[in-house]
Tab-separated table of C-alpha atoms in Angstrom:
chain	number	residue	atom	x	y	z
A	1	UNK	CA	0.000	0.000	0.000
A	2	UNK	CA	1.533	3.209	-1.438
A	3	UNK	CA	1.885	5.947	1.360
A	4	UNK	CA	0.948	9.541	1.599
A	5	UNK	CA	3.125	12.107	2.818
A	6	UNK	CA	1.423	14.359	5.581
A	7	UNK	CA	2.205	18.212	5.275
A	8	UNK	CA	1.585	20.096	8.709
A	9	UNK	CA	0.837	23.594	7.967
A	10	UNK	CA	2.807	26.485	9.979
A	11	UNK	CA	-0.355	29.147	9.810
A	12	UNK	CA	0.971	31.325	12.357
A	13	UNK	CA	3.943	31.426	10.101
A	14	UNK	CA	2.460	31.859	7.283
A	15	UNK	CA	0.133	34.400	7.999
A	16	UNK	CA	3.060	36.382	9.219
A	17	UNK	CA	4.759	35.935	5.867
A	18	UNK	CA	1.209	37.183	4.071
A	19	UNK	CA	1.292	40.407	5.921
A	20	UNK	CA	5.230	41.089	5.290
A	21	UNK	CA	3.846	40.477	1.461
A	22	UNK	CA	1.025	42.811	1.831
A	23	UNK	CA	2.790	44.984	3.367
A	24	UNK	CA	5.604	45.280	0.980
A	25	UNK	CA	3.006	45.329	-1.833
A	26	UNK	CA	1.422	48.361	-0.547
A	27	UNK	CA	4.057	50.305	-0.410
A	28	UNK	CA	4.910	49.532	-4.415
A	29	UNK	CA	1.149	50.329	-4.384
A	30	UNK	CA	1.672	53.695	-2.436
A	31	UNK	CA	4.712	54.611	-4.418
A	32	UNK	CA	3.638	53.614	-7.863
A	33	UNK	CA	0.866	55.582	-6.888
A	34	UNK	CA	2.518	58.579	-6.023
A	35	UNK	CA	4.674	58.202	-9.256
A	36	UNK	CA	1.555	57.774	-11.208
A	37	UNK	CA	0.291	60.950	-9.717
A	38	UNK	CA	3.638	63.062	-10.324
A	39	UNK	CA	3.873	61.527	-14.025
A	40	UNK	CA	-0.058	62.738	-14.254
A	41	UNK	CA	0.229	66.334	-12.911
A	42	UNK	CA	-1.035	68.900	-15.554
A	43	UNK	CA	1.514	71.705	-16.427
A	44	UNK	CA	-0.912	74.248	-16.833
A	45	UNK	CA	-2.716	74.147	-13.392
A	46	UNK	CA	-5.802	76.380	-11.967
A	47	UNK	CA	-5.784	76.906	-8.594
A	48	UNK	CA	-9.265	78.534	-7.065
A	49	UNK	CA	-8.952	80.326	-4.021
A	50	UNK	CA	-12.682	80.693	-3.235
A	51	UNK	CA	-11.724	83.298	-0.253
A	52	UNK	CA	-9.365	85.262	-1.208
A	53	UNK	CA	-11.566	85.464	-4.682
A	54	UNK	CA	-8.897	84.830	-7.339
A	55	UNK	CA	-8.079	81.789	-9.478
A	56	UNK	CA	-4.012	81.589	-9.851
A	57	UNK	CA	-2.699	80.294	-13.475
A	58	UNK	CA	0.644	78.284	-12.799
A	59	UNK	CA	2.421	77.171	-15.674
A	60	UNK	CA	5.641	74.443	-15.318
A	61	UNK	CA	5.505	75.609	-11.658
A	62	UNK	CA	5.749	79.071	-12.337
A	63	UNK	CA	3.242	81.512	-11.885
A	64	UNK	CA	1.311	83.213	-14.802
A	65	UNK	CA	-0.855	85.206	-13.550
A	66	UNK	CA	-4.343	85.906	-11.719
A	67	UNK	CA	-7.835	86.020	-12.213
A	68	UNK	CA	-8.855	88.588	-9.324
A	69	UNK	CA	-12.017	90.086	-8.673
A	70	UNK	CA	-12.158	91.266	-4.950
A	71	UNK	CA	-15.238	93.801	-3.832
A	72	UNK	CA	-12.557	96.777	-3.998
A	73	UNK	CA	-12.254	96.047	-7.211
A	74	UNK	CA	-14.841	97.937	-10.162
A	75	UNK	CA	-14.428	95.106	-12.466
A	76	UNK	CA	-12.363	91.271	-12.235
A	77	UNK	CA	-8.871	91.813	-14.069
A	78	UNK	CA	-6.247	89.539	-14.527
A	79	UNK	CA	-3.281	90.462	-12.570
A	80	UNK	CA	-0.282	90.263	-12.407
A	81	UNK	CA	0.813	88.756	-15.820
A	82	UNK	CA	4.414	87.442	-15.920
A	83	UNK	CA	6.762	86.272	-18.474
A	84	UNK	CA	7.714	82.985	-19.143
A	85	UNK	CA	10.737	84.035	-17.208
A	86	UNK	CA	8.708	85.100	-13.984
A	87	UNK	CA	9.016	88.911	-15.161
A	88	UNK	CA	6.060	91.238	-14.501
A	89	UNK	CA	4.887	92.875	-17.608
A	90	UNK	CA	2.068	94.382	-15.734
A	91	UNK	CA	2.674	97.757	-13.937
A	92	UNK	CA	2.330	97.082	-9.984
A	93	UNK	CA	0.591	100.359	-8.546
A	94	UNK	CA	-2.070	100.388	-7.323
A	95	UNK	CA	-2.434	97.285	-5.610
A	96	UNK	CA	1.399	96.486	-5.262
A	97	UNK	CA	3.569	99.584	-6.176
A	98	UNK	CA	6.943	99.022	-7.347
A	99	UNK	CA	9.848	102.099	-6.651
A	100	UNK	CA	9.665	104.260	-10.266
A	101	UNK	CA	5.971	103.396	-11.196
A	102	UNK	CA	3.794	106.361	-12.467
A	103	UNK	CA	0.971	107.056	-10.638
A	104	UNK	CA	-2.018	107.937	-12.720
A	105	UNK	CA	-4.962	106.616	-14.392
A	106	UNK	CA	-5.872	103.998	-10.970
A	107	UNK	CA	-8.457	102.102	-12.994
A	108	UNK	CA	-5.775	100.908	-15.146
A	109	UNK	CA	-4.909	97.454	-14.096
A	110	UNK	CA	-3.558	94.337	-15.100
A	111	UNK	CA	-5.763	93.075	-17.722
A	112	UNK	CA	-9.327	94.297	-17.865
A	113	UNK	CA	-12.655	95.118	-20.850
A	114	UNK	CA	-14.911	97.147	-20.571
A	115	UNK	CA	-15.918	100.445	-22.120
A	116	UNK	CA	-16.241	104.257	-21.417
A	117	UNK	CA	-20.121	104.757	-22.410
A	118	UNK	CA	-22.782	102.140	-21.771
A	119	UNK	CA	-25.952	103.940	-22.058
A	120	UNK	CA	-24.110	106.866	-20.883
A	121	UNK	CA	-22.035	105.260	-18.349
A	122	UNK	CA	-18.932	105.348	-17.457
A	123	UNK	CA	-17.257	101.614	-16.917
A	124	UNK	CA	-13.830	102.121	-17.830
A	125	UNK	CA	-12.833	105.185	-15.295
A	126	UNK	CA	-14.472	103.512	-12.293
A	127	UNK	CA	-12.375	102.768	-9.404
A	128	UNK	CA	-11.702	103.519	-5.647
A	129	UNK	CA	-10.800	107.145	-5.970
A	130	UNK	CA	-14.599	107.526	-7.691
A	131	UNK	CA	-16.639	108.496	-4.703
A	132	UNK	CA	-20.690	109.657	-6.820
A	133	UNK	CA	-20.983	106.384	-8.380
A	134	UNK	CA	-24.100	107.905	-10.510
A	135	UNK	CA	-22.906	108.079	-13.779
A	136	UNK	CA	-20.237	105.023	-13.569
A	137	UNK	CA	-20.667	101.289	-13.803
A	138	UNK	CA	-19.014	98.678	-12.664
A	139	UNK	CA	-18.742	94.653	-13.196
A	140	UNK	CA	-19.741	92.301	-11.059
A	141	UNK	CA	-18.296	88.562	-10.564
A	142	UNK	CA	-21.103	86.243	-10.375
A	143	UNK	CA	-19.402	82.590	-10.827
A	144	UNK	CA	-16.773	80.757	-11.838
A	145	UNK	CA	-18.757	78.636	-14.003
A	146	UNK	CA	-15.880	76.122	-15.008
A	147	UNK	CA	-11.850	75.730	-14.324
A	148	UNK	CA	-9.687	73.057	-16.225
A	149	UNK	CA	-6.095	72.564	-15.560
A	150	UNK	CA	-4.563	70.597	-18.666
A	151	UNK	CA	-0.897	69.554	-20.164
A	152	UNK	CA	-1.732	72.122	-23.278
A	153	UNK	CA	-3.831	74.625	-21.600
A	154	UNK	CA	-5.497	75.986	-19.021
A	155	UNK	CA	-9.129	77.266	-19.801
A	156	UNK	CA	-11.009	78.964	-17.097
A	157	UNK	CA	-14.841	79.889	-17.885
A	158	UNK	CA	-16.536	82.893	-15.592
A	159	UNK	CA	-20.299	84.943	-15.496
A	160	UNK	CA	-20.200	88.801	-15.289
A	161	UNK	CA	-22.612	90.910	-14.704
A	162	UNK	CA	-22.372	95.052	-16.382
A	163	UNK	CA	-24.650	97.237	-13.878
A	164	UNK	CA	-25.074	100.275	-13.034
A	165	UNK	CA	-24.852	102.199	-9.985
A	166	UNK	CA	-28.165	100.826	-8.783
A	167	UNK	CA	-27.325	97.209	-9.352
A	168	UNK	CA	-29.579	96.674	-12.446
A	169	UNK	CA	-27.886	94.644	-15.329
A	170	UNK	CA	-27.234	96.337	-18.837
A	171	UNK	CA	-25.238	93.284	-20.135
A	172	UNK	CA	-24.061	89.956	-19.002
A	173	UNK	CA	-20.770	89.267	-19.726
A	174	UNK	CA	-19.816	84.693	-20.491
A	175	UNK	CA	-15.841	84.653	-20.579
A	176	UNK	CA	-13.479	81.942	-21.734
A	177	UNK	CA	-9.981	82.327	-20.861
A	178	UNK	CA	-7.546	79.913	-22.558
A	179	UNK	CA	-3.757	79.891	-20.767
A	180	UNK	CA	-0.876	78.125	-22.798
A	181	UNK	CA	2.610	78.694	-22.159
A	182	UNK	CA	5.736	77.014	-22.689
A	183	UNK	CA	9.614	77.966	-22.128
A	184	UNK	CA	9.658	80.581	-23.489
A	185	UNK	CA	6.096	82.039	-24.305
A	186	UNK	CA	2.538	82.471	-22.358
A	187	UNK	CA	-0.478	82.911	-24.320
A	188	UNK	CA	-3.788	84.311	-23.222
A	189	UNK	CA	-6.487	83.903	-25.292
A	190	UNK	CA	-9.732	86.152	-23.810
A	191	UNK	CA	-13.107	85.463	-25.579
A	192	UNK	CA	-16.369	87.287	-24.100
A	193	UNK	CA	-19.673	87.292	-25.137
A	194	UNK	CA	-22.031	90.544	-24.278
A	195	UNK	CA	-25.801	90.062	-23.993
A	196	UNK	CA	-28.739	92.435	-23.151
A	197	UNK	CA	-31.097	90.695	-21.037
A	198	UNK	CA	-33.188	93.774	-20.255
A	199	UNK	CA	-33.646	95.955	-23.037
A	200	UNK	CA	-31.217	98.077	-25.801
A	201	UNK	CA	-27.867	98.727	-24.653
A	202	UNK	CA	-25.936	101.747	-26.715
A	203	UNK	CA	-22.295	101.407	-26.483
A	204	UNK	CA	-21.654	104.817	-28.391
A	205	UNK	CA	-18.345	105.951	-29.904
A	206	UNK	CA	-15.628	106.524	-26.878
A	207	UNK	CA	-12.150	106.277	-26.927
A	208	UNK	CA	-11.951	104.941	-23.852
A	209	UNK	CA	-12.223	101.041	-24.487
A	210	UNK	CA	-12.153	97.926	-24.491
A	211	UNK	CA	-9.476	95.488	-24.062
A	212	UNK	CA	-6.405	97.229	-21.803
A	213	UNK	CA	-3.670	96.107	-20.274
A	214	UNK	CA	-1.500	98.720	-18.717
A	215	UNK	CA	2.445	97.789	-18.744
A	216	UNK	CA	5.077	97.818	-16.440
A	217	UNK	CA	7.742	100.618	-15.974
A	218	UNK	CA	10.125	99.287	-18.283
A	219	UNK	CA	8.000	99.034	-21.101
A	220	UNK	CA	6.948	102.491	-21.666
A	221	UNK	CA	8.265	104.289	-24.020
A	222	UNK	CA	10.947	107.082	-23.167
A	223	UNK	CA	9.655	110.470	-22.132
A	224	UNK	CA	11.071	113.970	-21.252
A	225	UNK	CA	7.743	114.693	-19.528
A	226	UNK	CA	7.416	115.753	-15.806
A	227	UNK	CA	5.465	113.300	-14.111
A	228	UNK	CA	4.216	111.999	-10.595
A	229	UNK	CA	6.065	108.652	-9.542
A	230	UNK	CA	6.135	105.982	-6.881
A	231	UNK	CA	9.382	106.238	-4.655
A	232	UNK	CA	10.649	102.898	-3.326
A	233	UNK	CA	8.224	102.801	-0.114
A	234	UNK	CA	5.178	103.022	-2.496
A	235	UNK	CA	4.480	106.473	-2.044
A	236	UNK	CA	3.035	109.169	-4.636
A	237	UNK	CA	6.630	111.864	-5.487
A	238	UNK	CA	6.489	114.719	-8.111
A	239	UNK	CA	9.020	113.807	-10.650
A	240	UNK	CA	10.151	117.174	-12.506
A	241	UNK	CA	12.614	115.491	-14.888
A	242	UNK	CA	12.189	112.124	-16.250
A	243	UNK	CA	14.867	109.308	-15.702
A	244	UNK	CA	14.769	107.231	-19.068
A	245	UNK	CA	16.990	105.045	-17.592
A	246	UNK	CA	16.184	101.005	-18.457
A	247	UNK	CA	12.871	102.560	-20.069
A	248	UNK	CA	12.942	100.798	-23.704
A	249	UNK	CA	9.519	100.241	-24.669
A	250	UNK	CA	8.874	100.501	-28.649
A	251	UNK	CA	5.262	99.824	-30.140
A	252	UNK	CA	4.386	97.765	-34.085
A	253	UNK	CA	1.354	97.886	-35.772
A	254	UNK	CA	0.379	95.163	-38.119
A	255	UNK	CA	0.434	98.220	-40.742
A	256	UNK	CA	4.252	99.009	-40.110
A	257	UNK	CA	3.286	101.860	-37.813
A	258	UNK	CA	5.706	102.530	-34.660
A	259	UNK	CA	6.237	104.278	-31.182
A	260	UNK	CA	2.902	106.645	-30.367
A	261	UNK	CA	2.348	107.157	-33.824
A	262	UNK	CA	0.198	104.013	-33.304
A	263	UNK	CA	-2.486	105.547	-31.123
A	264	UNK	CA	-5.715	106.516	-33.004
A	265	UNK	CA	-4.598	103.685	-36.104
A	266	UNK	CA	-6.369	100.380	-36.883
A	267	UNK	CA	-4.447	97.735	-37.133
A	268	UNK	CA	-4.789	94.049	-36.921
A	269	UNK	CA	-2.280	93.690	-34.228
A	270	UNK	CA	0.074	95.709	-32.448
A	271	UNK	CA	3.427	94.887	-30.768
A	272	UNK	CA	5.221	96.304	-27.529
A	273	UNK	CA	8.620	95.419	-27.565
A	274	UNK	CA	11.102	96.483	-24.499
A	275	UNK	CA	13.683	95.390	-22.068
A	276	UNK	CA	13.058	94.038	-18.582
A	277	UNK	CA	16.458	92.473	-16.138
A	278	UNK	CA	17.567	91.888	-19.196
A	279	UNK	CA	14.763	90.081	-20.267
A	280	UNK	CA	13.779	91.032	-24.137
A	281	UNK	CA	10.130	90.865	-24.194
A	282	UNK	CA	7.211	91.319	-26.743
A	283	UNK	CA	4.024	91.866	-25.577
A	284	UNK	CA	0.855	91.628	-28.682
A	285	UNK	CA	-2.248	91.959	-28.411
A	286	UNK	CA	-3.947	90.283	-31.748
A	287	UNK	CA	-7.428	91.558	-33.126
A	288	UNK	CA	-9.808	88.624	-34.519
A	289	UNK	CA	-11.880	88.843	-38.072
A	290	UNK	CA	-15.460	88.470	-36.591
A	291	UNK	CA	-14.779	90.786	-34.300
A	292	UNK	CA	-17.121	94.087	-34.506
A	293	UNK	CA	-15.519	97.051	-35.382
A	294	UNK	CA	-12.712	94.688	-36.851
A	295	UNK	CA	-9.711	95.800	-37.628
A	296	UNK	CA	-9.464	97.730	-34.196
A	297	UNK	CA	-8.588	101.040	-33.551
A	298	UNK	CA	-5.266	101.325	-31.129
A	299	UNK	CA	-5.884	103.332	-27.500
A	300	UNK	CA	-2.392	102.142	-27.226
A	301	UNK	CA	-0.359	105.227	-25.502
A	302	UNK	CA	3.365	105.345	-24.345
A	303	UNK	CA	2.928	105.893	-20.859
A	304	UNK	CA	2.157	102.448	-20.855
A	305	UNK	CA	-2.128	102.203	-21.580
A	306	UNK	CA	-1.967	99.402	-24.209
A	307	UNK	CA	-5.544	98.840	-25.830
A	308	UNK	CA	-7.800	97.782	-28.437
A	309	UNK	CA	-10.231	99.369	-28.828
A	310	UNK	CA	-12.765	98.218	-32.076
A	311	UNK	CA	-15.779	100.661	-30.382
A	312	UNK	CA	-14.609	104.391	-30.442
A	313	UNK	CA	-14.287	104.785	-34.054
A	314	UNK	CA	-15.316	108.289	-33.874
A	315	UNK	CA	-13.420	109.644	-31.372
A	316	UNK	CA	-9.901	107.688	-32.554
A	317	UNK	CA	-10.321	108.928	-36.039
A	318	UNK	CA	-11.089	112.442	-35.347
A	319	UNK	CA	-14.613	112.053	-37.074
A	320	UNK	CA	-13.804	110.242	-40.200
A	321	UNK	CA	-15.066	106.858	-39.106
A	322	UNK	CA	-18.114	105.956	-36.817
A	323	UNK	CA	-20.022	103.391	-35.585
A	324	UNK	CA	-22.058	103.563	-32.261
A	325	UNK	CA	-22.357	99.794	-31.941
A	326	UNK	CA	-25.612	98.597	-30.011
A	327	UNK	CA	-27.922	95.594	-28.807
A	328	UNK	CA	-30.554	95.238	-28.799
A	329	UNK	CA	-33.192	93.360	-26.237
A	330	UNK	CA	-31.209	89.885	-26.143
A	331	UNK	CA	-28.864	90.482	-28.962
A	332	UNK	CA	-25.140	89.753	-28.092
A	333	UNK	CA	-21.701	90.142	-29.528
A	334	UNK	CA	-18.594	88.241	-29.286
A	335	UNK	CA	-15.139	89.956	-28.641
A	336	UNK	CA	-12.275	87.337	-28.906
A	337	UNK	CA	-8.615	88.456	-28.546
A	338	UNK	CA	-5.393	86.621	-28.158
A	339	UNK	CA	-2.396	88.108	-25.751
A	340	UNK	CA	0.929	86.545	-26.358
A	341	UNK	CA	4.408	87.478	-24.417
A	342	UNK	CA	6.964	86.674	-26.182
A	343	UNK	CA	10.453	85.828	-24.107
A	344	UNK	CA	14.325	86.160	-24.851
A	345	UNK	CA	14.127	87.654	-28.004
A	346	UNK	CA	12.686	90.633	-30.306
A	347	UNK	CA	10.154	89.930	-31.902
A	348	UNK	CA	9.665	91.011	-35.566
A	349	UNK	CA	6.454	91.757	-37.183
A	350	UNK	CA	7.330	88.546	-39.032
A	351	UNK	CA	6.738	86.154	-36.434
A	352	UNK	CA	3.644	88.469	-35.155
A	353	UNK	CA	2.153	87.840	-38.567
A	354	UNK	CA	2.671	84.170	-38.733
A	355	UNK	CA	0.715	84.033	-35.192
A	356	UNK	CA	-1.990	86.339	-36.299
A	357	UNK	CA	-2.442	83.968	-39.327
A	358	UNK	CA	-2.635	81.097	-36.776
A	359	UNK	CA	-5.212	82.823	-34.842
A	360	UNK	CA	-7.216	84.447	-37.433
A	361	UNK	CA	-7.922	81.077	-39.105
């Protein structure tokens, strides 16, 4: 009779040996995880900050820029805007002054839109040192209505709201903003659509308008102008003579039009070129086909105001053109525009034309 070998069993041993294996697996879990994670991580991120009201745009760790739209604030802006280099191209006063910054105009900031007469209000001068509200309006944030971090871009979807001083809506504003970047260029594509919910809405030839960014410092063009400027604690200082020192700013129209000979020109695009810690930066702001009003006229002045403006025909062009653009009772309009810095080099209208073509398609 054949006989059968009896195998005893160690469980205490062997469930000690499990958990060592479990154990050890988790950790290649917890690590492959983590490495998963890491490899997954988008480079263009949105961050929200619900609180402090501002969504942050981080690109390959470094920071882009802001979408901010605190209650001190007459309308959301983005700001500040950096180079792909971590450069500000954005002047800093008046919510963070930097030494040698002018001092004027305190509604100019960061990136904003809006317009200087909405059924005879003002938008675009509204800001803190505006105390009779009457005759001004102001945006209003009402949601972030999406945020999408991505490896190719960043797109960031908000709901506006154009009142008056009264807190009745002329327009609402739906606003896509598409981030891209890479080493050494950011991109900010800004694409609203204006409705009127409640009636006609008259936005009548003004040169103040639309699309403004107003530039850092360094990227104004030089002036022999007295002036009032910021002195290194922040603080307003009469300026009798002006120091053109590191000041290197030069602006290029899409029509081969340069310096403040651009201001009150259309143009499909216009360039800012300048110098900044010895940074060379381009800064264009790019005009798009359907656009009304398209090509824009330029409120683009060397003090640093850089804007498009497609809406003040008559006032740009000293009378020749006009348009007094309206809405009528749920009519809208789209107004898309693409921003690009440009890092470590010149730019030439060349390679501004070859992205305009991009765009424009």
């Amino acid at each position: 009779m054949k006989k059968h070998k009896v195998i005893l069993f160690n469980y205490t041993a062997l469930i000690a040996l499990s958990a060592v294996a479990f154990a050890c697996g988790s950790k290649e879990t917890k690590a492959e995880t983590e490495h998963s994670a890491e490899q997954k991580k988008d480079r263009i991120e949105l961050v929200r900050d619900d609180v402090a009201k501002k969504v942050d745009v981080i690109i390959d760790g470094k920071f882009f820029t802001s979408y901010i739209y605190p209650d001190s604030l007459e309308k959301p802006v983005l700001y500040p805007i950096n180079t792909a280099n971590e450069n500000a191209i954005t002047r800093g006063w008046p919510l963070t002054p930097r030494a040698g910054e002018r001092v004027d105009h305190p509604h100019h900031l960061g990136l904003w839109f809006n317009y200087g007469d909405v059924n005879g209000l003002d938008f675009w001068n509204n800001s803190s040192d505006i105390k009779d509200k009457t005759n001004y309006g102001h945006i209003v944030h009402k949601s972030i209505v999406s945020a999408k971090s991505g490896n190719e871009e960043g797109v960031l979807k908000v709901s506006l709201d154009w009142v008056n001083s009264k807190g009745e809506v002329l327009l609402t504003e739906n606003t896509t903003f598409i981030f891209r970047g890479n080493d050494d260029q950011r991109s900010i594509d800004r694409i609203a659509t204006l409705t009127a919910p409640n009636g006609e809405v008259k936005l009548t030839d003004n040169k103040e308008g639309m699309l403004g960014l107003r530039t850092a410092r360094q990227l104004e063009h030089p002036s022999n102008k007295p002036e009032i400027f910021t002195d290194a604690s922040g603080q307003a200082t009469d300026v009798p003579t002006m120091n053109n020192e590191g000041i290197t700013g030069l602006y290029l129209s899409s029509e081969g039009i340069k310096g403040d000979d651009v201001w009150g020109t259309r143009g499909a695009w216009v360039s800012l070129s300048g110098k900044i810690d010895n940074e060379d930066i381009s800064v264009a702001i790019l005009d798009y086909p359907s656009n009304p009003g398209y090509p824009t006229y330029w409120h683009a002045r060397g003090y640093g105001l850089f804007s498009a403006n497609p809406l003040g025909q008559k006032a740009l062009s000293d009378g020749k053109d006009e348009l007094n653009f309206k809405l009528d009772k749920g009519q809208s309009a789209t107004f898309k525009y693409r921003i690009i810095i440009y890092s470590n080099e010149t730019i030439l209208d060349g390679q501004v034309n070859r992205d305009y073509i991009e765009w424009a398609k």
